[in-house]
mmCIF file of C-alpha atoms in Angstrom:
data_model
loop_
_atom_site.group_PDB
_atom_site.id
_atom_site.type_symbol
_atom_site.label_atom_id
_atom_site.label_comp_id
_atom_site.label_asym_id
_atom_site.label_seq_id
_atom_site.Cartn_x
_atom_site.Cartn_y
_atom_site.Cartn_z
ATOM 1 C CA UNK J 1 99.186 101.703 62.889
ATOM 2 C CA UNK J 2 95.814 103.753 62.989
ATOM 3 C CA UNK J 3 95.419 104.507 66.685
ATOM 4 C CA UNK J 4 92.278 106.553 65.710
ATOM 5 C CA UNK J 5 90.814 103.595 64.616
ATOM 6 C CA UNK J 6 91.041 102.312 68.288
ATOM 7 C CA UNK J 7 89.254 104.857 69.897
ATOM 8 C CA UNK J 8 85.761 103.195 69.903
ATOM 9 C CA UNK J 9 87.172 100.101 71.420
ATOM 10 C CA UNK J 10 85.754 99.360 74.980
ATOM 11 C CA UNK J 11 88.931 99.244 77.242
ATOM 12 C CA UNK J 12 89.539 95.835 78.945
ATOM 13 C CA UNK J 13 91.293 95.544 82.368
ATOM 14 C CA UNK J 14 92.489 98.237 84.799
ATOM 15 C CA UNK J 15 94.277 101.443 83.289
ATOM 16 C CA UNK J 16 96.661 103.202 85.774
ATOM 17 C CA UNK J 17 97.704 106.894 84.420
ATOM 18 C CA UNK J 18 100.830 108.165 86.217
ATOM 19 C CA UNK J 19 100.274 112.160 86.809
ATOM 20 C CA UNK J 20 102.802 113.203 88.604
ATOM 21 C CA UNK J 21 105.989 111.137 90.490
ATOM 22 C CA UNK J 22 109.165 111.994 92.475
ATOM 23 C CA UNK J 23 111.490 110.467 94.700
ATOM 24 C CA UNK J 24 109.130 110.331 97.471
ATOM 25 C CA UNK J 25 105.612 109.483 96.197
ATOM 26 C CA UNK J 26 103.855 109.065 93.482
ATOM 27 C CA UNK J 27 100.529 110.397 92.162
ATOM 28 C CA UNK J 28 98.381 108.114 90.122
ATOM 29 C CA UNK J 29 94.524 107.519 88.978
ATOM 30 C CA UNK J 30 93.397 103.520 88.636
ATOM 31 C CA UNK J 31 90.171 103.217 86.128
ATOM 32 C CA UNK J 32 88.080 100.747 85.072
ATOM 33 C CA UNK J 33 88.105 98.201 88.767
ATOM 34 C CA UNK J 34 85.443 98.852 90.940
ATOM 35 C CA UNK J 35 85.623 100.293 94.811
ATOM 36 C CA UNK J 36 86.605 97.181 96.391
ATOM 37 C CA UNK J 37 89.094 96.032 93.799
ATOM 38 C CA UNK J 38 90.739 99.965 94.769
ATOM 39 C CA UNK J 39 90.027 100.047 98.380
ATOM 40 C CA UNK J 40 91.902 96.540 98.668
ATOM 41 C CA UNK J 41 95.353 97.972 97.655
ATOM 42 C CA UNK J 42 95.205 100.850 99.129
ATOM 43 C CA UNK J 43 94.928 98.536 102.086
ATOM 44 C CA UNK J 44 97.740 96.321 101.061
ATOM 45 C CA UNK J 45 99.881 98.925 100.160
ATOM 46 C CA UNK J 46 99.632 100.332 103.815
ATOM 47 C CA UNK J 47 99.828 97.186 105.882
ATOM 48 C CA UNK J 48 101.264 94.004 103.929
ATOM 49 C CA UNK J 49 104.126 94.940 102.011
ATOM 50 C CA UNK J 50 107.296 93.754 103.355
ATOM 51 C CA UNK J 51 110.314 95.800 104.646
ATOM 52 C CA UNK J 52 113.205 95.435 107.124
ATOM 53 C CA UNK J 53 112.614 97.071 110.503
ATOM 54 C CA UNK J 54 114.811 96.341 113.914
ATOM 55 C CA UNK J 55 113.279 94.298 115.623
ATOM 56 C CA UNK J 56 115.840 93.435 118.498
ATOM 57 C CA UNK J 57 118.365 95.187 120.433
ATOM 58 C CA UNK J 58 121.085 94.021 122.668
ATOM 59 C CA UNK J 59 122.065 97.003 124.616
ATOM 60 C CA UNK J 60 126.106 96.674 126.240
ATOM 61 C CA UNK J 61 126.042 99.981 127.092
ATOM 62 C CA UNK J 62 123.640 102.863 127.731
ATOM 63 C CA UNK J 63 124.612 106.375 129.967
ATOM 64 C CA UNK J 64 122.387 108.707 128.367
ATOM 65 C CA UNK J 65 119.163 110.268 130.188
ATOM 66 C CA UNK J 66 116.700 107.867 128.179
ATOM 67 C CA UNK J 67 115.928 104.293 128.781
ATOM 68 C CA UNK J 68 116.529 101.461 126.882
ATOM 69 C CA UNK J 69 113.116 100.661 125.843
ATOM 70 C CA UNK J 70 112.917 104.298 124.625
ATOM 71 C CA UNK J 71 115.577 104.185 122.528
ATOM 72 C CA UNK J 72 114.959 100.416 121.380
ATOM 73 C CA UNK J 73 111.858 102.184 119.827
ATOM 74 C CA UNK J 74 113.291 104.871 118.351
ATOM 75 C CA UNK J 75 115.508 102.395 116.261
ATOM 76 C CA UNK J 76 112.915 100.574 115.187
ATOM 77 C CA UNK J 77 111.154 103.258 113.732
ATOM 78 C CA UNK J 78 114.377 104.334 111.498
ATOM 79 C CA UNK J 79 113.964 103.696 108.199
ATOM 80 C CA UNK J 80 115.924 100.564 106.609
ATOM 81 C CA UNK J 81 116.429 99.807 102.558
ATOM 82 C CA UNK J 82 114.159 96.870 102.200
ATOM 83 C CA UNK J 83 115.020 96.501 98.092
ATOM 84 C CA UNK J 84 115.022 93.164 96.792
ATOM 85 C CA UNK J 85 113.786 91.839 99.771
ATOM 86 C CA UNK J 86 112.717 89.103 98.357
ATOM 87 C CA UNK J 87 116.003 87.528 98.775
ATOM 88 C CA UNK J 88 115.196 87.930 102.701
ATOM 89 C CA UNK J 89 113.662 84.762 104.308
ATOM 90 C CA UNK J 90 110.711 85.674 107.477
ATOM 91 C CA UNK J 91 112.547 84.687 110.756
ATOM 92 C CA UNK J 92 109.329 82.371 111.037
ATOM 93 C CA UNK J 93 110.396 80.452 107.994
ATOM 94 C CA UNK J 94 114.221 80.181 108.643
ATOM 95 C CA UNK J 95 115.731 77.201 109.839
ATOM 96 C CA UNK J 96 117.797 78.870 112.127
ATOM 97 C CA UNK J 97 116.964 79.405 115.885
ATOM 98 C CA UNK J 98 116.422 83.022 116.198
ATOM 99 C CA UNK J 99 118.467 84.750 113.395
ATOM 100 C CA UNK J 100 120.884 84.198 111.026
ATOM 101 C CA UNK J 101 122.207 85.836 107.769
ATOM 102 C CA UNK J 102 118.926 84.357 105.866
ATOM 103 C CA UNK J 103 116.430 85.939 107.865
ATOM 104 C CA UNK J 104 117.985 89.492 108.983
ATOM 105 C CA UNK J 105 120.671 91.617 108.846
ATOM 106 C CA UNK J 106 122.830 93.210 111.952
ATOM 107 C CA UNK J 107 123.463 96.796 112.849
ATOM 108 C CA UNK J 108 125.659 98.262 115.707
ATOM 109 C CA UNK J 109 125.660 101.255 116.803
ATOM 110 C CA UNK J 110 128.757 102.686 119.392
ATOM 111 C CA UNK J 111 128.947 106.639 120.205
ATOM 112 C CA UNK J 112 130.613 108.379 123.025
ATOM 113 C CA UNK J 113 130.656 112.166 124.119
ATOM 114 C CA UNK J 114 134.213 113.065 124.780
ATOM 115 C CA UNK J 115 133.434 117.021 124.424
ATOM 116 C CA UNK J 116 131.876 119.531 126.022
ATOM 117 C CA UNK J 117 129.067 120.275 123.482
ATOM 118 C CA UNK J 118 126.005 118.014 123.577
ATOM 119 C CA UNK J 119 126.274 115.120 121.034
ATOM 120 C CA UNK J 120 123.654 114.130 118.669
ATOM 121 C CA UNK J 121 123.836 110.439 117.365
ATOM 122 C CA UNK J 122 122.142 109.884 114.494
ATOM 123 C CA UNK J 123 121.035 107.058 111.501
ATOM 124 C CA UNK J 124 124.675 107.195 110.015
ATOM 125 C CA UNK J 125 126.100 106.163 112.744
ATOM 126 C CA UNK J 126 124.459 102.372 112.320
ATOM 127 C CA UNK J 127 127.058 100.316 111.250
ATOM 128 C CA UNK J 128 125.417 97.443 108.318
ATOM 129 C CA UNK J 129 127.507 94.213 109.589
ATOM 130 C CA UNK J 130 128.721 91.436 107.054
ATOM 131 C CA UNK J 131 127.229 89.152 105.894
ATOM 132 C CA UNK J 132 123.821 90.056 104.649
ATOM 133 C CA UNK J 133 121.050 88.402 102.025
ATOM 134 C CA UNK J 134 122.250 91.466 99.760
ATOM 135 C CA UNK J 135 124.099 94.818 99.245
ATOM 136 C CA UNK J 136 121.124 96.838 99.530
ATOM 137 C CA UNK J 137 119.056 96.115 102.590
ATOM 138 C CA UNK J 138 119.309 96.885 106.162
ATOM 139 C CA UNK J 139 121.058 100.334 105.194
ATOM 140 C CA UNK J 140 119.593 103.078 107.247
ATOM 141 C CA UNK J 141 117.772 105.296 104.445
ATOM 142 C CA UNK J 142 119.393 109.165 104.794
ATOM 143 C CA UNK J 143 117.366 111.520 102.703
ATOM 144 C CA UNK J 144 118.664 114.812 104.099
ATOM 145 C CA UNK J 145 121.006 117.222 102.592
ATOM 146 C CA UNK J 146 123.533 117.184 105.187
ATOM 147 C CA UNK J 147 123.444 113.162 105.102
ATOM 148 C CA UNK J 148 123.137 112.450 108.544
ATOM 149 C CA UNK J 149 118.989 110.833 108.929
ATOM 150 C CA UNK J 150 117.366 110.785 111.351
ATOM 151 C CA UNK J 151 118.261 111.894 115.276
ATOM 152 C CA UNK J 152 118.452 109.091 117.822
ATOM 153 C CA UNK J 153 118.872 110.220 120.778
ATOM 154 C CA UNK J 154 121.999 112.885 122.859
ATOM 155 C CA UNK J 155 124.654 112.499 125.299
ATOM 156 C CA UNK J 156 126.878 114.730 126.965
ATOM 157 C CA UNK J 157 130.570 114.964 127.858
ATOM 158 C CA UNK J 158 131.064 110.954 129.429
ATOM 159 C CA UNK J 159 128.132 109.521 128.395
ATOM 160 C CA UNK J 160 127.840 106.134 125.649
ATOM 161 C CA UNK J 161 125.729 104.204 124.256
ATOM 162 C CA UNK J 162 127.138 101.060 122.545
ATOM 163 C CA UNK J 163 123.654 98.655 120.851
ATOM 164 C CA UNK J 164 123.999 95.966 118.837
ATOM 165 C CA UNK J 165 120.324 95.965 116.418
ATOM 166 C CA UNK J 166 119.186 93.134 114.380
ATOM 167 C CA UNK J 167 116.846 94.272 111.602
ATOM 168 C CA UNK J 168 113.968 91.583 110.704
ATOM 169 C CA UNK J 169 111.468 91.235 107.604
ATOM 170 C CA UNK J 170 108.106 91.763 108.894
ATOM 171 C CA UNK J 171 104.647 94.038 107.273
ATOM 172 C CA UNK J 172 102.855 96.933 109.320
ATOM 173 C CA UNK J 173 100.255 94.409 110.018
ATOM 174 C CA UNK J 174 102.459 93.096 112.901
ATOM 175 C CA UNK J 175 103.949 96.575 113.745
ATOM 176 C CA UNK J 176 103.851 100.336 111.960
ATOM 177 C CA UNK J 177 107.626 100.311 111.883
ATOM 178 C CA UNK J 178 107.576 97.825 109.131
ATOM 179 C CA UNK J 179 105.481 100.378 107.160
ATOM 180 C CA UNK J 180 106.565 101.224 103.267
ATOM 181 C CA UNK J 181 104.443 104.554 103.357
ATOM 182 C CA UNK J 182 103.873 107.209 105.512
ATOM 183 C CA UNK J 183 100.209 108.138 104.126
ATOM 184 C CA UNK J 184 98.579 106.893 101.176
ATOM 185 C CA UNK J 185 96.047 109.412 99.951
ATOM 186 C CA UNK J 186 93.030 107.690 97.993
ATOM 187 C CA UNK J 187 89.219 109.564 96.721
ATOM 188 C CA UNK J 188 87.334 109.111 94.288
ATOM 189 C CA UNK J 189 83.664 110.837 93.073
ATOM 190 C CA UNK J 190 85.511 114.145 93.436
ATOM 191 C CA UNK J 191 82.349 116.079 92.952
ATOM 192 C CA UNK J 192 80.296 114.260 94.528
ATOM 193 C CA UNK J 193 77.865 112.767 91.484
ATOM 194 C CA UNK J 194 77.233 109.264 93.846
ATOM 195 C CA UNK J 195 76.134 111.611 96.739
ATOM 196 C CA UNK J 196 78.409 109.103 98.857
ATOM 197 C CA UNK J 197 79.245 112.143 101.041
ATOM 198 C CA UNK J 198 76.522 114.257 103.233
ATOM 199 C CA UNK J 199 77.935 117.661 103.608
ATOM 200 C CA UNK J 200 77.518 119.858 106.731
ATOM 201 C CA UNK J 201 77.370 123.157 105.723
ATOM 202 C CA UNK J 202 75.838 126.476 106.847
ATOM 203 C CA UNK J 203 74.909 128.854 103.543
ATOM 204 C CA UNK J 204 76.535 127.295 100.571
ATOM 205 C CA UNK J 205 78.231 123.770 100.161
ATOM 206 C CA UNK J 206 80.327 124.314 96.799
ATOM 207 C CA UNK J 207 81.615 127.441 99.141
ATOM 208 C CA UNK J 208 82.363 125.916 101.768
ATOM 209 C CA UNK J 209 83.714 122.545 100.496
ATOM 210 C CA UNK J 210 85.691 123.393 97.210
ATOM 211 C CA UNK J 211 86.109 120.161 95.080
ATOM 212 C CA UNK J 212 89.572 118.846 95.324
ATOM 213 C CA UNK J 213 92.362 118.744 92.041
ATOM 214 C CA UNK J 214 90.913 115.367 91.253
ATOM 215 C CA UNK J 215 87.516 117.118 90.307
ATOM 216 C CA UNK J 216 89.630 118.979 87.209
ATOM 217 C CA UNK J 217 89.971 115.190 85.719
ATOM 218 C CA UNK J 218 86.307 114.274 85.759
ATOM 219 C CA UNK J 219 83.232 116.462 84.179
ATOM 220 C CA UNK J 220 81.241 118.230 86.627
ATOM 221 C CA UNK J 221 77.475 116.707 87.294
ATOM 222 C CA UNK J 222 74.592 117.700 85.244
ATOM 223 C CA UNK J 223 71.825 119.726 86.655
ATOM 224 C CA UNK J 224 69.398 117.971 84.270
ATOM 225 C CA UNK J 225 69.619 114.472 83.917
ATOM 226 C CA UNK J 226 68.316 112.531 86.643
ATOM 227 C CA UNK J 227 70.175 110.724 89.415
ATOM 228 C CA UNK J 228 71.588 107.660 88.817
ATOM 229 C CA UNK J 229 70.543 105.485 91.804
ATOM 230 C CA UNK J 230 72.420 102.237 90.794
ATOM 231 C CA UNK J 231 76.077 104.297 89.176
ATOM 232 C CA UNK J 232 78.754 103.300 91.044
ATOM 233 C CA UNK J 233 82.773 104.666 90.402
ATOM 234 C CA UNK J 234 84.971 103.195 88.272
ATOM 235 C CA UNK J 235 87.741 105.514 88.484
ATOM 236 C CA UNK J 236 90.400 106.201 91.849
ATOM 237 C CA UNK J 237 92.731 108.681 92.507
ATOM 238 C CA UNK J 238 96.093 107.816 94.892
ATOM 239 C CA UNK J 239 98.683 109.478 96.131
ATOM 240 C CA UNK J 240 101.375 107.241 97.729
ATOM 241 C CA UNK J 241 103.847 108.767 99.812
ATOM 242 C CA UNK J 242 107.027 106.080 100.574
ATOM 243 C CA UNK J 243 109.026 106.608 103.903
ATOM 244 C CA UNK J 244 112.412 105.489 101.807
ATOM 245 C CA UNK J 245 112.497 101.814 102.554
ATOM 246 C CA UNK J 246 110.987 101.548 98.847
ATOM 247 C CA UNK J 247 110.790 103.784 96.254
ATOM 248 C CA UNK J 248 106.655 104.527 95.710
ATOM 249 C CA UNK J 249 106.555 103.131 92.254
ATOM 250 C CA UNK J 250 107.921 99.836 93.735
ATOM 251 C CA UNK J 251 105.519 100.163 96.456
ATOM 252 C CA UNK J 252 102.547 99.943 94.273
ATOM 253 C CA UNK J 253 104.128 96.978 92.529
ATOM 254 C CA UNK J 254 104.630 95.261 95.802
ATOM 255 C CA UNK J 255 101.291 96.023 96.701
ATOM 256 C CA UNK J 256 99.491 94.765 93.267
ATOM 257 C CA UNK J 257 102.000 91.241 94.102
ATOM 258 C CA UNK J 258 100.859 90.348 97.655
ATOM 259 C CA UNK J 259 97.176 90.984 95.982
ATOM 260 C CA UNK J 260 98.056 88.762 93.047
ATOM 261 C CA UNK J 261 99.441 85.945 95.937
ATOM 262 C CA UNK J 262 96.333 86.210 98.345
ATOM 263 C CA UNK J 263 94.285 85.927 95.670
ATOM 264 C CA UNK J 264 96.211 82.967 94.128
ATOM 265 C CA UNK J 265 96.028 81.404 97.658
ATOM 266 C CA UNK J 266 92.169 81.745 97.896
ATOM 267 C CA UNK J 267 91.509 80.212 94.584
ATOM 268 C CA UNK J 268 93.654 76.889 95.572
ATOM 269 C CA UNK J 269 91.988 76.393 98.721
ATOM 270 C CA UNK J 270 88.578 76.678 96.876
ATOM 271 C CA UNK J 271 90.167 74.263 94.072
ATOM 272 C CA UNK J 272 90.836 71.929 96.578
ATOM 273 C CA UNK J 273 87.226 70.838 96.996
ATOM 274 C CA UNK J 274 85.800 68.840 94.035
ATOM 275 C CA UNK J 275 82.110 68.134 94.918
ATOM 276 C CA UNK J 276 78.712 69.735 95.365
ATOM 277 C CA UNK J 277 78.174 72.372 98.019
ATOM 278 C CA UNK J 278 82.672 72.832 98.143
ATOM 279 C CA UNK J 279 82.489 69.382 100.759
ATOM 280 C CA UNK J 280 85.472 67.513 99.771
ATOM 281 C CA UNK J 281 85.474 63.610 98.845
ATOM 282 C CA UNK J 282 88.569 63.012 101.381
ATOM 283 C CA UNK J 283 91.311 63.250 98.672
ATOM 284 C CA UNK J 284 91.274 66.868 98.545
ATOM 285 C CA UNK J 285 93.947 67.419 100.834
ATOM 286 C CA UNK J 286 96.273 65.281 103.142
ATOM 287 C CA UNK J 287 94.489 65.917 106.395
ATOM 288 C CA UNK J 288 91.270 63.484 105.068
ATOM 289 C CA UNK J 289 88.452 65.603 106.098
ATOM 290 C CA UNK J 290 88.244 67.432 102.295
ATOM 291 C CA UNK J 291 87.555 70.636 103.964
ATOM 292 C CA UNK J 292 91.331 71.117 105.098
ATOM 293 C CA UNK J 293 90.540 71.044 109.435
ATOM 294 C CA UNK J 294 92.091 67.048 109.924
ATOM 295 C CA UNK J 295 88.629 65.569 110.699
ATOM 296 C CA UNK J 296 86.519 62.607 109.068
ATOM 297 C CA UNK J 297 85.038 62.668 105.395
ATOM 298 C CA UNK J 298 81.892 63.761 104.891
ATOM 299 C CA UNK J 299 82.180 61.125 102.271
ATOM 300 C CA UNK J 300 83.935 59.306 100.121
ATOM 301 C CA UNK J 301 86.377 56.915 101.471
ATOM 302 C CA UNK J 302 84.620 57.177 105.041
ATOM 303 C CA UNK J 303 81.096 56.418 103.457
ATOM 304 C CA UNK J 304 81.668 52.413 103.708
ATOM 305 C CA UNK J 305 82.021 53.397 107.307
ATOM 306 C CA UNK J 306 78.691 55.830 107.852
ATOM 307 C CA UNK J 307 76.544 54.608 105.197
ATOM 308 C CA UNK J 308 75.827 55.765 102.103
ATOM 309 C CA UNK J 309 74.458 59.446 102.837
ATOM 310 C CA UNK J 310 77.989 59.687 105.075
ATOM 311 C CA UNK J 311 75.751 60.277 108.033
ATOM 312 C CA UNK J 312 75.222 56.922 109.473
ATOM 313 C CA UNK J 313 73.422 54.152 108.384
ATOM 314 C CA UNK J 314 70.532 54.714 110.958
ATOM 315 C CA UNK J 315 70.214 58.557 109.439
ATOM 316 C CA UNK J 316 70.690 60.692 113.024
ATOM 317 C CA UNK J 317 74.203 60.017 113.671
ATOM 318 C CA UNK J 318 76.657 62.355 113.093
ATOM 319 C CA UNK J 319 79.723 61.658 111.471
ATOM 320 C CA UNK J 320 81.459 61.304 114.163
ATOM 321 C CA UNK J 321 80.196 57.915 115.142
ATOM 322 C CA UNK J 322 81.074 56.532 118.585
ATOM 323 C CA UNK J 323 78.427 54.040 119.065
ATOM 324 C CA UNK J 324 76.269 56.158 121.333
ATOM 325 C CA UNK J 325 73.841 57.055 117.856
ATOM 326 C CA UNK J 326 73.536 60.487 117.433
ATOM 327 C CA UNK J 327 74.341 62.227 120.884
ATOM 328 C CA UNK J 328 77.841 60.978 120.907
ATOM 329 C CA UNK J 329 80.305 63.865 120.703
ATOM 330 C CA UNK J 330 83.547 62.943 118.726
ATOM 331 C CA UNK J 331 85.454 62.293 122.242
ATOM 332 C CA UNK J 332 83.065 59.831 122.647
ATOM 333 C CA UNK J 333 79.523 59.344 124.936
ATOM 334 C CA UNK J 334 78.361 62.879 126.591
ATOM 335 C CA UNK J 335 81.694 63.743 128.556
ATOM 336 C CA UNK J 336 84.531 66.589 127.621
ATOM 337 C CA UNK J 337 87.786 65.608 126.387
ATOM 338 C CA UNK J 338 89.439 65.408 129.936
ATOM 339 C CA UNK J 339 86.023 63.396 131.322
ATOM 340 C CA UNK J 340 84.965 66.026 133.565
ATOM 341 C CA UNK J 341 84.106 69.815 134.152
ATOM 342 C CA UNK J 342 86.169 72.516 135.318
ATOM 343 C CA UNK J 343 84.439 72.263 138.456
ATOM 344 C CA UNK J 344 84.318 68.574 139.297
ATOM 345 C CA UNK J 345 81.065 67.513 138.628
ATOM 346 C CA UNK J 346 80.187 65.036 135.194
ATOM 347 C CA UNK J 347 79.892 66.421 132.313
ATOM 348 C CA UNK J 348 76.603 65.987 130.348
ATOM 349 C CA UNK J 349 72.561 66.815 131.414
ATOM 350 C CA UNK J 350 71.205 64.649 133.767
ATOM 351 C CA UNK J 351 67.791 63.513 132.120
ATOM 352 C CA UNK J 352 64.555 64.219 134.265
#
């Protein structure tokens, strides 16, 4: 095949160009989507991704110098393998009554100081209990050399600590332990052509704010073609950084998915209503009301009812008919749901 021949093609759809990657993050550019489109997954991939996280601990036993609630957080905040955790069900959506094999996966933890040295506990010593939604998550994630993770807390000669930790699916839009990255670097413009960016500066601005190692992947501005008041970018440079729940490739994945499903949910709501001006015809959805909120049509079946225009036969009714004409509220006449104010008196204006 003659890729040369291809060259004067206009490119259709996002690229992605991988520039550098590692075990730890991953350093990408995204062309061809506009800011929004870019600024949404950077978003996502910071705050709705999915990962495990303990979320409860039963403490048995705890002799050390720091409370429970301090080291509660502390194991929340270590790191769990959240791959394939699709086959983990949301507490929320389990049918159990607080947790269950489905929905999370249970850690212990049991250390006591018998010597005379101080005694650090760390990740390894959480214990992954059986059974579990797969082989993979809930594992503490150890990255360092010596194996060991991260510190939780130290006892001396006598003291214990014995926890039992359940680990939960949940997104850092509920809590920053259920975060997949640790930063997620994102710029684009690098020098500046969009004048998005006002520089302070006190002699020279190219001085004193050198362009970053994104500006060697774009051509520098011209000095004599005019500005271009209506350009906007097209092109996005990331750096994703994972904590080791996911690997960063996987995170970007994750993050293009929930996109892909938000998306997907938005365009079936707005499916849902067939006519003019998106006001459903009461069979767009179960609740009646065509606009998904469990209230009267604003037409369609409930039109025999309200006349033809769905707003009463007189014309200054409201939908929500309760034979008082149009100053009826849809509890009926001028009074609250419970009949009354807070403060005792009738609801409604007295007329003068």
């Amino acid at each position: 095949m003659d890729y040369d021949a291809m060259d004067g093609l206009e490119e259709v759809g996002p690229r992605v160009t991988v520039r550098e990657a590692a075990t730890g993050h991953v350093d990408f550019s995204l062309g061809n989507v506009d800011l929004a489109f870019a600024n949404s997954l950077r978003r996502t991939m910071l705050a709705e991704i999915p990962t495990m996280a303990i979320d409860l601990v039963e403490v048995e036993a705890n002799t050390s110098v720091l409370a429970d609630e301090f080291i509660a957080h502390r194991l929340g905040l270590v790191p769990l393998n959240s791959k394939q955790i699709e086959d983990v069900l949301y507490t929320r959506d389990c049918d159990c009554d607080q947790f269950c094999e489905n929905c999370s996966v249970t850690l212990t933890l049991h250390a006591r100081c018998t010597g005379d040295d101080i005694m650090k506990v760390y990740a390894r010593d959480l214990v992954v209990a059986e059974p579990r939604p797969n082989e993979w998550v809930g594992v503490p994630v150890i990255t360092d050399a010596a194996g060991l993770g991260s510190v939780i807390c130290k006892l001396r000669k006598g003291q214990e600590l014995r926890m039992k930790c359940v680990a939960k699916k949940g997104i850092a839009k509920e809590h920053s332990k259920w975060a997949p990255t640790s930063a997620v670097a994102f710029e684009y413009d690098p020098h500046n052509k969009l004048r998005h960016l006002d520089y302070w500066y006190e002699e020279d601005p190219i001085k004193e704010w050198p362009p970053s190692k994104n500006a060697t992947w774009e051509d520098p501005p011209s000095t004599t073609l005019p500005f271009a008041y209506d350009a906007s970018p097209s092109k996005f440079y990331f750096e994703v950084e994972s904590v080791g729940n996911l690997e960063p490739d996987a995170v970007v994945q994750q993050g293009i998915k929930v996109m892909q499903q938000k998306l997907a949910a938005v365009i079936r709501d707005l499916e849902g209503s067939t006519d003019v001006g998106g006001i459903g015809n009461g069979d767009a959805n179960a609740s009646g009301d065509g606009l998904g909120f469990g209230g009267p049509s604003f037409g369609g079946a409930d039109a025999a009812q309200t006349g033809a225009d769905g707003f009463g036969a007189e014309g200054f009714a409201t939908p929500f008919l309760t034979g008082q004409g149009g100053s009826g509220s849809v509890w009926g006449g001028g009074a609250t749901p419970y009949g009354a104010t807070p403060y005792g008196q009738q609801s409604g204006w007295s007329g003068s």
